[in-house]
Protein backbone atom coordinates (compact mmCIF):
# COMPACT_ATOMS: atom_id res chain seq x y z
CA UNK A 1 0.12 0.26 -0.10
CA UNK A 2 0.97 3.37 -1.12
CA UNK A 3 1.15 5.59 2.81
CA UNK A 4 2.25 8.81 0.84
CA UNK A 5 -2.03 8.99 -0.50
CA UNK A 6 -3.51 8.24 3.24
CA UNK A 7 -5.38 10.91 5.16
CA UNK A 8 -7.01 10.42 8.24
CA UNK A 9 -10.77 10.93 7.05
CA UNK A 10 -12.35 11.64 3.33
CA UNK A 11 -15.34 14.07 3.36
CA UNK A 12 -18.36 13.00 2.54
CA UNK A 13 -19.16 14.50 -1.12
CA UNK A 14 -23.31 15.80 -1.53
CA UNK A 15 -24.37 12.52 -3.35
CA UNK A 16 -22.57 10.72 -0.93
CA UNK A 17 -24.66 12.59 1.16
CA UNK A 18 -28.12 12.14 0.07
CA UNK A 19 -27.55 8.69 -0.35
CA UNK A 20 -26.83 8.67 3.26
CA UNK A 21 -30.09 10.76 3.90
CA UNK A 22 -32.41 8.85 1.65
CA UNK A 23 -34.04 7.22 4.05
CA UNK A 24 -35.10 10.89 6.17
CA UNK A 25 -34.09 12.21 9.34
CA UNK A 26 -32.55 8.94 10.96
CA UNK A 27 -32.49 8.44 14.54
CA UNK A 28 -28.99 8.28 16.73
CA UNK A 29 -28.73 4.11 15.92
CA UNK A 30 -29.36 4.43 12.48
CA UNK A 31 -27.08 7.50 12.21
CA UNK A 32 -24.10 5.58 13.58
CA UNK A 33 -24.35 2.45 11.21
CA UNK A 34 -24.79 4.32 8.40
CA UNK A 35 -21.25 6.39 9.40
CA UNK A 36 -19.84 3.07 10.06
CA UNK A 37 -20.60 1.94 6.83
CA UNK A 38 -19.18 5.14 5.08
CA UNK A 39 -16.29 5.58 7.28
CA UNK A 40 -15.22 1.44 5.91
CA UNK A 41 -15.09 2.87 2.08
CA UNK A 42 -12.34 5.57 2.84
CA UNK A 43 -8.90 5.11 3.81
CA UNK A 44 -7.69 6.31 7.24
CA UNK A 45 -5.19 6.60 9.88
CA UNK A 46 -5.56 2.92 10.65
CA UNK A 47 -3.32 1.67 8.28
CA UNK A 48 -0.50 4.11 9.68
CA UNK A 49 -1.00 3.41 12.88
CA UNK A 50 -0.87 -0.50 12.47
CA UNK A 51 2.49 -0.71 10.82
CA UNK A 52 4.62 -2.12 13.36
CA UNK A 53 8.23 -0.04 12.06
CA UNK A 54 7.55 2.63 14.55
CA UNK A 55 10.01 3.25 16.16
CA UNK A 56 9.76 4.04 19.61
CA UNK A 57 6.45 2.83 20.15
CA UNK A 58 6.28 3.58 24.02
CA UNK A 59 6.04 6.71 23.54
CA UNK A 60 2.57 6.41 22.37
CA UNK A 61 -1.16 4.53 23.69
CA UNK A 62 -1.24 1.45 22.81
CA UNK A 63 -2.33 0.68 19.31
CA UNK A 64 -5.48 -1.22 20.22
CA UNK A 65 -7.03 1.50 22.13
CA UNK A 66 -5.21 4.30 19.79
CA UNK A 67 -7.03 3.09 16.88
CA UNK A 68 -10.44 2.79 18.90
CA UNK A 69 -10.55 6.18 19.63
CA UNK A 70 -9.71 7.05 16.53
CA UNK A 71 -12.73 5.29 14.85
CA UNK A 72 -14.67 5.95 17.09
CA UNK A 73 -13.93 10.03 16.43
CA UNK A 74 -14.01 9.05 12.53
CA UNK A 75 -17.53 7.91 13.21
CA UNK A 76 -18.53 10.60 15.57
CA UNK A 77 -17.83 12.67 12.75
CA UNK A 78 -18.89 11.09 10.08
CA UNK A 79 -22.18 11.65 12.57
CA UNK A 80 -22.19 15.27 12.65
CA UNK A 81 -22.07 16.24 9.66
CA UNK A 82 -24.61 14.30 8.43
CA UNK A 83 -26.71 15.60 11.34
CA UNK A 84 -25.95 19.23 10.32
CA UNK A 85 -27.28 18.09 6.56
CA UNK A 86 -30.26 17.21 7.74
CA UNK A 87 -30.97 19.79 10.35
CA UNK A 88 -29.82 22.04 7.20
CA UNK A 89 -32.68 21.19 4.62
CA UNK A 90 -34.83 20.65 7.87
CA UNK A 91 -34.19 24.69 8.09
CA UNK A 92 -34.84 24.67 4.10
CA UNK A 93 -38.44 23.23 4.32
CA UNK A 94 -39.52 24.70 7.26
CA UNK A 95 -38.69 28.34 5.48
CA UNK A 96 -40.05 26.99 2.41
CA UNK A 97 -43.39 26.01 4.09
CA UNK A 98 -43.63 29.09 6.04
CA UNK A 99 -42.63 31.59 3.53
CA UNK A 100 -45.67 29.44 1.73
CA UNK A 101 -47.85 29.71 4.82
CA UNK A 102 -47.27 33.57 4.91
CA UNK A 103 -48.24 33.86 0.95
CA UNK A 104 -51.23 32.07 1.52
CA UNK A 105 -52.31 33.74 5.04
CA UNK A 106 -50.94 37.73 3.66
CA UNK A 107 -52.69 37.13 -0.09
CA UNK A 108 -55.63 35.11 0.35
CA UNK A 109 -58.61 36.49 -1.66
CA UNK A 110 -60.36 36.50 2.20
CA UNK A 111 -59.61 38.39 5.43
CA UNK A 112 -58.16 36.62 8.47
CA UNK A 113 -58.34 37.85 11.94
CA UNK A 114 -57.26 36.43 15.07
CA UNK A 115 -59.24 38.01 18.34
CA UNK A 116 -59.08 37.76 21.58
CA UNK A 117 -62.35 37.09 24.27
CA UNK A 118 -62.24 40.90 24.67
CA UNK A 119 -62.94 41.19 20.48
CA UNK A 120 -59.23 43.06 20.41
CA UNK A 121 -57.09 42.32 17.30
CA UNK A 122 -54.18 40.17 17.45
CA UNK A 123 -52.91 39.47 14.36
CA UNK A 124 -54.66 39.75 10.62
CA UNK A 125 -53.15 39.65 6.95
CA UNK A 126 -52.88 42.08 4.28
CA UNK A 127 -56.68 41.30 2.76
CA UNK A 128 -57.35 42.05 6.41
CA UNK A 129 -56.14 45.60 6.53
CA UNK A 130 -57.53 46.18 2.99
CA UNK A 131 -61.11 45.59 4.06
CA UNK A 132 -60.44 47.77 7.61
CA UNK A 133 -59.21 50.54 5.57
CA UNK A 134 -55.56 51.48 7.42
CA UNK A 135 -52.45 49.60 8.28
CA UNK A 136 -51.89 46.82 9.90
CA UNK A 137 -49.40 47.64 12.33
CA UNK A 138 -52.04 50.55 13.29
CA UNK A 139 -55.27 47.68 13.95
CA UNK A 140 -53.07 45.31 16.28
CA UNK A 141 -54.89 45.89 19.45
CA UNK A 142 -58.11 47.79 18.01
CA UNK A 143 -61.11 46.37 19.45
CA UNK A 144 -63.00 44.74 15.63
CA UNK A 145 -66.11 45.85 16.50
CA UNK A 146 -65.43 49.19 15.89
CA UNK A 147 -65.10 48.72 12.13
CA UNK A 148 -68.58 47.30 12.38
CA UNK A 149 -71.58 49.73 11.59
CA UNK A 150 -74.23 50.35 14.19
CA UNK A 151 -77.01 48.51 12.48
CA UNK A 152 -74.98 45.26 12.47
CA UNK A 153 -72.66 45.39 15.36
CA UNK A 154 -74.99 43.87 17.85
CA UNK A 155 -75.57 41.13 15.19
CA UNK A 156 -71.66 40.63 15.27
CA UNK A 157 -71.74 40.93 19.50
CA UNK A 158 -73.92 38.48 20.22
CA UNK A 159 -72.38 36.40 17.44
CA UNK A 160 -67.96 36.36 18.69
CA UNK A 161 -69.85 36.02 22.57
CA UNK A 162 -71.43 32.83 21.16
CA UNK A 163 -68.77 31.81 19.57
CA UNK A 164 -66.28 32.49 22.88
CA UNK A 165 -69.54 30.53 25.28
CA UNK A 166 -69.56 27.25 22.77
CA UNK A 167 -73.30 27.90 21.59
CA UNK A 168 -71.98 28.46 18.37
CA UNK A 169 -69.67 27.80 15.69
CA UNK A 170 -71.60 29.18 12.26
CA UNK A 171 -71.60 32.17 11.05
CA UNK A 172 -73.02 35.82 10.22
CA UNK A 173 -73.00 39.03 8.26
CA UNK A 174 -72.08 42.43 8.78
CA UNK A 175 -70.80 45.32 7.39
CA UNK A 176 -68.52 47.57 8.21
CA UNK A 177 -68.31 51.65 7.63
CA UNK A 178 -64.55 52.04 7.41
CA UNK A 179 -64.58 52.30 3.69
CA UNK A 180 -65.28 56.13 2.15
CA UNK A 181 -67.07 54.62 -0.34
CA UNK A 182 -69.81 52.93 1.20
CA UNK A 183 -70.18 50.29 3.69
CA UNK A 184 -68.70 46.76 3.04
CA UNK A 185 -70.48 43.55 3.75
CA UNK A 186 -69.09 40.87 5.41
CA UNK A 187 -69.77 36.80 5.76
CA UNK A 188 -67.67 36.15 8.73
CA UNK A 189 -67.01 32.82 10.23
CA UNK A 190 -64.90 31.83 13.12
CA UNK A 191 -63.45 28.95 14.86
CA UNK A 192 -62.21 29.12 18.84
CA UNK A 193 -58.48 28.07 19.86
CA UNK A 194 -58.29 25.04 22.62
CA UNK A 195 -57.66 27.39 25.63
CA UNK A 196 -61.38 29.51 24.50
CA UNK A 197 -58.55 32.31 24.40
CA UNK A 198 -58.20 33.42 21.25
CA UNK A 199 -60.52 33.06 17.74
CA UNK A 200 -59.32 33.19 14.33
CA UNK A 201 -62.19 34.71 11.66
CA UNK A 202 -62.40 34.51 8.13
CA UNK A 203 -64.56 37.11 6.43
CA UNK A 204 -65.35 37.38 2.98
CA UNK A 205 -66.06 40.21 0.58
CA UNK A 206 -70.24 39.38 -0.02
CA UNK A 207 -70.73 43.40 -1.42
CA UNK A 208 -71.39 42.22 -4.81
CA UNK A 209 -74.33 39.21 -3.87
CA UNK A 210 -75.87 41.45 -1.11
CA UNK A 211 -75.78 44.68 -4.20
CA UNK A 212 -77.25 41.61 -6.68
CA UNK A 213 -80.08 41.02 -3.64
CA UNK A 214 -80.77 44.57 -3.10
CA UNK A 215 -80.96 45.12 -7.18
CA UNK A 216 -83.59 42.09 -6.87
CA UNK A 217 -85.53 43.33 -4.12
CA UNK A 218 -85.72 46.42 -6.03
CA UNK A 219 -86.46 45.17 -9.49
CA UNK A 220 -89.24 43.14 -7.02
CA UNK A 221 -90.63 46.07 -5.79
CA UNK A 222 -90.83 48.13 -9.56
CA UNK A 223 -92.82 44.56 -10.65
CA UNK A 224 -95.15 45.22 -8.48
CA UNK A 225 -95.29 48.76 -8.90
CA UNK A 226 -95.81 48.24 -12.56
CA UNK A 227 -98.73 45.56 -12.08
CA UNK A 228 -100.09 48.21 -9.73
CA UNK A 229 -99.92 50.90 -12.78
CA UNK A 230 -101.37 48.10 -15.21
CA UNK A 231 -104.36 47.60 -13.00
CA UNK A 232 -105.35 50.55 -12.60
CA UNK A 233 -104.81 51.54 -16.25
CA UNK A 234 -107.75 48.27 -16.88
CA UNK A 235 -109.77 49.92 -14.30
CA UNK A 236 -110.08 52.97 -16.15
CA UNK A 237 -110.84 51.79 -18.99
CA UNK A 238 -113.04 49.34 -17.52
CA UNK A 239 -114.49 51.48 -15.44
CA UNK A 240 -114.16 55.19 -16.52
CA UNK A 241 -114.50 54.81 -19.88
CA UNK A 242 -117.61 52.42 -20.21
CA UNK A 243 -119.31 54.58 -17.32
CA UNK A 244 -119.84 57.56 -19.67
CA UNK A 245 -119.92 55.79 -22.73
CA UNK A 246 -123.21 53.28 -21.82
CA UNK A 247 -124.45 56.99 -20.80
CA UNK A 248 -123.19 58.77 -24.25
CA UNK A 249 -125.55 55.91 -25.64
CA UNK A 250 -128.10 55.57 -23.66
CA UNK A 251 -128.69 59.33 -24.62
CA UNK A 252 -128.30 58.57 -28.24
CA UNK A 253 -130.99 55.13 -28.04
CA UNK A 254 -133.14 57.75 -26.12
CA UNK A 255 -132.84 60.56 -29.34
CA UNK A 256 -133.10 58.68 -31.41
CA UNK A 257 -136.07 56.39 -30.40
CA UNK A 258 -138.09 59.38 -28.38
CA UNK A 259 -136.58 62.33 -30.36
CA UNK A 260 -140.09 63.07 -32.63
CA UNK A 261 -142.10 63.24 -29.39
CA UNK A 262 -139.71 65.06 -27.41
CA UNK A 263 -140.36 69.39 -26.69
CA UNK A 264 -137.25 71.37 -28.02
CA UNK A 265 -135.93 71.88 -24.39
CA UNK A 266 -135.84 68.36 -23.50
CA UNK A 267 -133.78 67.71 -26.58
CA UNK A 268 -131.53 71.08 -26.26
CA UNK A 269 -130.88 69.37 -21.89
CA UNK A 270 -130.01 65.98 -23.82
CA UNK A 271 -127.15 67.65 -25.98
CA UNK A 272 -125.96 69.13 -23.45
CA UNK A 273 -125.73 65.97 -21.51
CA UNK A 274 -123.87 64.55 -24.90
CA UNK A 275 -121.65 67.30 -25.35
CA UNK A 276 -120.41 66.95 -21.33
CA UNK A 277 -119.66 63.24 -21.65
CA UNK A 278 -118.24 63.03 -24.82
CA UNK A 279 -115.70 66.07 -23.66
CA UNK A 280 -115.25 64.38 -19.77
CA UNK A 281 -114.10 61.01 -22.67
CA UNK A 282 -112.17 63.66 -24.62
CA UNK A 283 -110.56 64.32 -21.70
CA UNK A 284 -110.15 60.93 -20.67
CA UNK A 285 -109.07 59.53 -23.77
CA UNK A 286 -106.21 62.19 -24.51
CA UNK A 287 -104.89 61.41 -20.71
CA UNK A 288 -104.82 57.94 -20.96
CA UNK A 289 -103.13 58.23 -24.33
CA UNK A 290 -100.63 60.70 -23.16
CA UNK A 291 -99.99 58.54 -19.83
CA UNK A 292 -99.05 55.47 -22.32
CA UNK A 293 -96.42 57.26 -24.44
CA UNK A 294 -94.72 58.88 -21.03
CA UNK A 295 -94.34 55.29 -19.68
CA UNK A 296 -93.32 53.65 -22.82
CA UNK A 297 -90.81 56.94 -23.34
CA UNK A 298 -92.28 58.25 -26.63
CA UNK A 299 -93.07 61.59 -25.47
CA UNK A 300 -90.33 63.93 -26.82
CA UNK A 301 -89.11 66.66 -24.62
CA UNK A 302 -88.22 70.03 -26.60
CA UNK A 303 -88.41 72.93 -24.11
CA UNK A 304 -89.04 76.73 -25.72
CA UNK A 305 -89.44 79.95 -24.02
CA UNK A 306 -93.24 81.44 -23.86
CA UNK A 307 -95.02 84.04 -22.15
CA UNK A 308 -96.73 82.63 -19.74
CA UNK A 309 -99.62 84.62 -19.36
CA UNK A 310 -100.46 84.22 -22.96
CA UNK A 311 -99.38 80.25 -23.00
CA UNK A 312 -102.17 80.43 -19.36
CA UNK A 313 -105.18 82.53 -21.65
CA UNK A 314 -104.56 80.43 -24.84
CA UNK A 315 -104.83 77.04 -22.83
CA UNK A 316 -107.97 78.22 -20.78
CA UNK A 317 -110.29 79.05 -23.59
CA UNK A 318 -111.10 74.91 -23.58
CA UNK A 319 -111.75 75.53 -19.48
CA UNK A 320 -113.74 78.98 -19.47
CA UNK A 321 -117.40 77.03 -20.89
CA UNK A 322 -116.95 74.27 -17.75
CA UNK A 323 -116.43 77.43 -15.23
CA UNK A 324 -119.08 80.00 -16.44
CA UNK A 325 -121.89 76.72 -16.63
CA UNK A 326 -120.53 76.69 -12.78
CA UNK A 327 -120.48 80.51 -12.64
CA UNK A 328 -117.13 79.61 -11.20
CA UNK A 329 -114.95 82.88 -11.66
CA UNK A 330 -111.40 82.66 -12.94
CA UNK A 331 -108.98 84.90 -12.60
CA UNK A 332 -104.88 85.74 -13.31
CA UNK A 333 -102.26 87.33 -11.52
CA UNK A 334 -99.44 87.05 -12.74
CA UNK A 335 -96.96 89.72 -14.44
CA UNK A 336 -96.97 89.91 -19.06
CA UNK A 337 -93.28 90.27 -19.42
CA UNK A 338 -93.00 86.91 -17.09
CA UNK A 339 -90.91 83.66 -19.24
CA UNK A 340 -91.16 79.83 -19.04
CA UNK A 341 -88.84 78.17 -20.52
CA UNK A 342 -90.71 74.37 -21.09
CA UNK A 343 -92.18 71.77 -22.82
CA UNK A 344 -95.56 73.62 -24.79
CA UNK A 345 -97.06 69.93 -24.73
CA UNK A 346 -96.46 69.55 -21.10
CA UNK A 347 -97.46 73.20 -20.22
CA UNK A 348 -100.65 72.78 -21.86
CA UNK A 349 -101.57 69.37 -20.32
CA UNK A 350 -100.31 70.81 -17.02
CA UNK A 351 -101.87 74.02 -16.92
CA UNK A 352 -105.28 72.03 -18.50
CA UNK A 353 -105.68 69.16 -16.15
CA UNK A 354 -104.79 71.76 -12.20
CA UNK A 355 -107.19 74.30 -13.60
CA UNK A 356 -109.89 71.64 -14.99
CA UNK A 357 -109.56 69.29 -11.70
CA UNK A 358 -109.78 73.48 -9.74
CA UNK A 359 -113.52 73.45 -11.58
CA UNK A 360 -115.05 70.15 -10.76
CA UNK A 361 -113.99 70.22 -7.21
CA UNK A 362 -115.28 74.25 -6.71
CA UNK A 363 -119.23 74.25 -5.94
CA UNK A 364 -120.90 77.06 -7.83
CA UNK A 365 -119.95 80.12 -7.48
CA UNK A 366 -116.84 79.64 -6.24
CA UNK A 367 -113.72 81.39 -7.37
CA UNK A 368 -110.15 79.97 -8.92
CA UNK A 369 -107.06 81.88 -9.19
CA UNK A 370 -104.00 81.44 -10.66
CA UNK A 371 -100.53 82.72 -9.64
CA UNK A 372 -96.74 82.66 -10.65
CA UNK A 373 -94.07 84.79 -9.29
CA UNK A 374 -89.71 84.10 -9.21
CA UNK A 375 -89.12 82.44 -7.14
CA UNK A 376 -85.35 82.25 -8.10
CA UNK A 377 -83.35 83.42 -10.57
CA UNK A 378 -83.58 79.67 -12.56
CA UNK A 379 -87.13 79.05 -10.72
CA UNK A 380 -91.43 80.14 -12.10
CA UNK A 381 -93.62 79.50 -8.99
CA UNK A 382 -97.38 78.55 -10.82
CA UNK A 383 -99.42 78.32 -8.40
CA UNK A 384 -103.41 77.48 -8.71
CA UNK A 385 -105.44 78.10 -6.05
CA UNK A 386 -109.77 77.49 -5.66
CA UNK A 387 -112.42 77.65 -3.34
CA UNK A 388 -113.24 73.99 -3.43
CA UNK A 389 -114.43 70.95 -1.46
CA UNK A 390 -110.93 70.28 -0.47
CA UNK A 391 -108.57 66.95 0.30
CA UNK A 392 -107.58 65.60 4.25
CA UNK A 393 -103.65 64.44 4.46
CA UNK A 394 -103.98 61.03 4.01
CA UNK A 395 -106.18 62.34 0.51
CA UNK A 396 -103.62 64.32 -0.85
CA UNK A 397 -100.78 61.51 -0.02
CA UNK A 398 -102.49 59.57 -2.00
CA UNK A 399 -102.67 61.77 -4.95
CA UNK A 400 -99.63 60.24 -7.16
CA UNK A 401 -99.95 56.74 -6.59
CA UNK A 402 -101.85 54.67 -9.40
CA UNK A 403 -101.89 51.53 -6.86
CA UNK A 404 -104.78 53.32 -4.67
CA UNK A 405 -107.91 54.12 -6.12
CA UNK A 406 -108.08 58.98 -5.42
CA UNK A 407 -110.58 58.87 -8.08
CA UNK A 408 -113.84 60.73 -6.98
CA UNK A 409 -117.17 62.81 -8.15
CA UNK A 410 -116.73 66.11 -8.77
CA UNK A 411 -119.04 68.84 -7.25
CA UNK A 412 -121.90 68.40 -9.81
CA UNK A 413 -120.63 64.71 -10.24
CA UNK A 414 -118.14 65.16 -12.97
CA UNK A 415 -116.41 62.28 -13.54
CA UNK A 416 -112.32 62.03 -12.51
CA UNK A 417 -109.82 58.94 -12.61
CA UNK A 418 -106.42 60.85 -10.68
CA UNK A 419 -104.65 60.25 -14.46
CA UNK A 420 -104.25 63.42 -14.84
CA UNK A 421 -102.87 64.79 -11.77
CA UNK A 422 -99.99 61.77 -12.60
CA UNK A 423 -99.13 63.04 -15.75
CA UNK A 424 -98.91 66.68 -14.32
CA UNK A 425 -96.30 65.54 -11.79
CA UNK A 426 -94.55 63.58 -14.61
CA UNK A 427 -94.15 66.33 -16.43
CA UNK A 428 -92.78 68.79 -14.04
CA UNK A 429 -90.07 66.63 -12.70
CA UNK A 430 -89.43 66.15 -16.65
CA UNK A 431 -88.88 69.59 -16.43
CA UNK A 432 -86.48 69.17 -13.56
CA UNK A 433 -89.45 70.99 -10.76
CA UNK A 434 -91.80 69.90 -7.57
CA UNK A 435 -95.41 70.20 -7.02
CA UNK A 436 -96.87 70.69 -3.85
CA UNK A 437 -100.18 70.64 -2.75
CA UNK A 438 -101.91 72.21 0.14
CA UNK A 439 -105.45 71.91 0.93
CA UNK A 440 -108.18 71.80 4.04
CA UNK A 441 -111.80 69.98 4.03
CA UNK A 442 -114.32 72.29 3.42
CA UNK A 443 -111.20 74.94 2.73
CA UNK A 444 -110.02 74.73 -1.33
CA UNK A 445 -106.74 73.72 -3.23
CA UNK A 446 -103.63 74.92 -4.11
CA UNK A 447 -101.47 73.40 -5.96
CA UNK A 448 -98.08 74.44 -6.87
CA UNK A 449 -95.33 74.12 -8.90
CA UNK A 450 -91.86 75.00 -10.50
CA UNK A 451 -90.76 75.68 -13.99
CA UNK A 452 -87.25 77.07 -15.90
CA UNK A 453 -87.03 80.60 -16.17
CA UNK A 454 -86.95 81.81 -19.39
CA UNK A 455 -84.74 83.24 -21.75
CA UNK A 456 -85.85 87.31 -22.03
């Protein structure tokens, strides 16, 4: 054997260490056996120490003990190398696992909070801090329920208490009010640790679901409203149209069968009744047509400047006859140079319906006054005041609802559907205006509405 190349120990290669570690992290006995097996593969100082040519053997320990000692040392060295490698690999695995946990915890699409029994935030992930709208470091030790809305705080407090008392392990839904863009709705689920001193809460953003539910609710309410309007529309057609038509048909039948023997005064009376019925039918059909077109968005809106006094004079020509029949005085208190910016057809419909209603519900010999004044530099207020039968507050509250019947008979039996007022409100709001009503039973009524000021 060439002794010049011999050495006490040879370091293990990466491949040899992987081979020794193929079974995972071994216990001490297995580790020593592996070390002994590896030791047998390498030349060592034993060959030198067993050489009988040493000149002064008495200067050393007995050869057998020395060899045994070196053997133990080299095996122990291999044990330490294997242990060090195992610890390094274990540390790397722990670091990888910790990094994965951090990524899953911090970048999860759900908020995670660890709360104390008192409700203080002990730990939270990045998404949790985003939900609460503050830096994570500023949220530690903050009371979680302070971020919950007033409306849902009692729900949250009861739920968190039930978690710690073991009465419930379920979930709840709350709203946070820490976001400048409005409330954030969360679905919370939680679990308490073994010591029942802390709980882990998972918070999932359910804003989209809540908004979708609200939209569905609004759609259902809108559908109910539309159905109510449809029912009212059918009621108007079946009742309010059929009544006047039946009367009209009855009068025409009476005239066709008995005209030859009727005195002139009776014929004149029937003719006036027919004229009144025809006028009512014409007005009702006009309102139905306009309302139907409004609901379908078919009415065009073309605002223009009008001298209000001139416009009202033109509209009232068709109403003066009915007012004169009941000996009702109509007066106008409007400046000659007052301008409004309005759609001409809509303005006609508004004034015609409001003044016609005033005539219907004002007793014979009453008064109607039409007034207008600048309310601001941008608005004009127009008012129609009558000395009619008036209304109580309940009727006023129901005037613009199609789902509640508000029609009533005029002071001399004139029919009314209430549809004209609904049209007026829609047309006025189309101009950006508002309509107001002041009334007392037996004391008359004032309808006031606003329109934009016209250019001079």
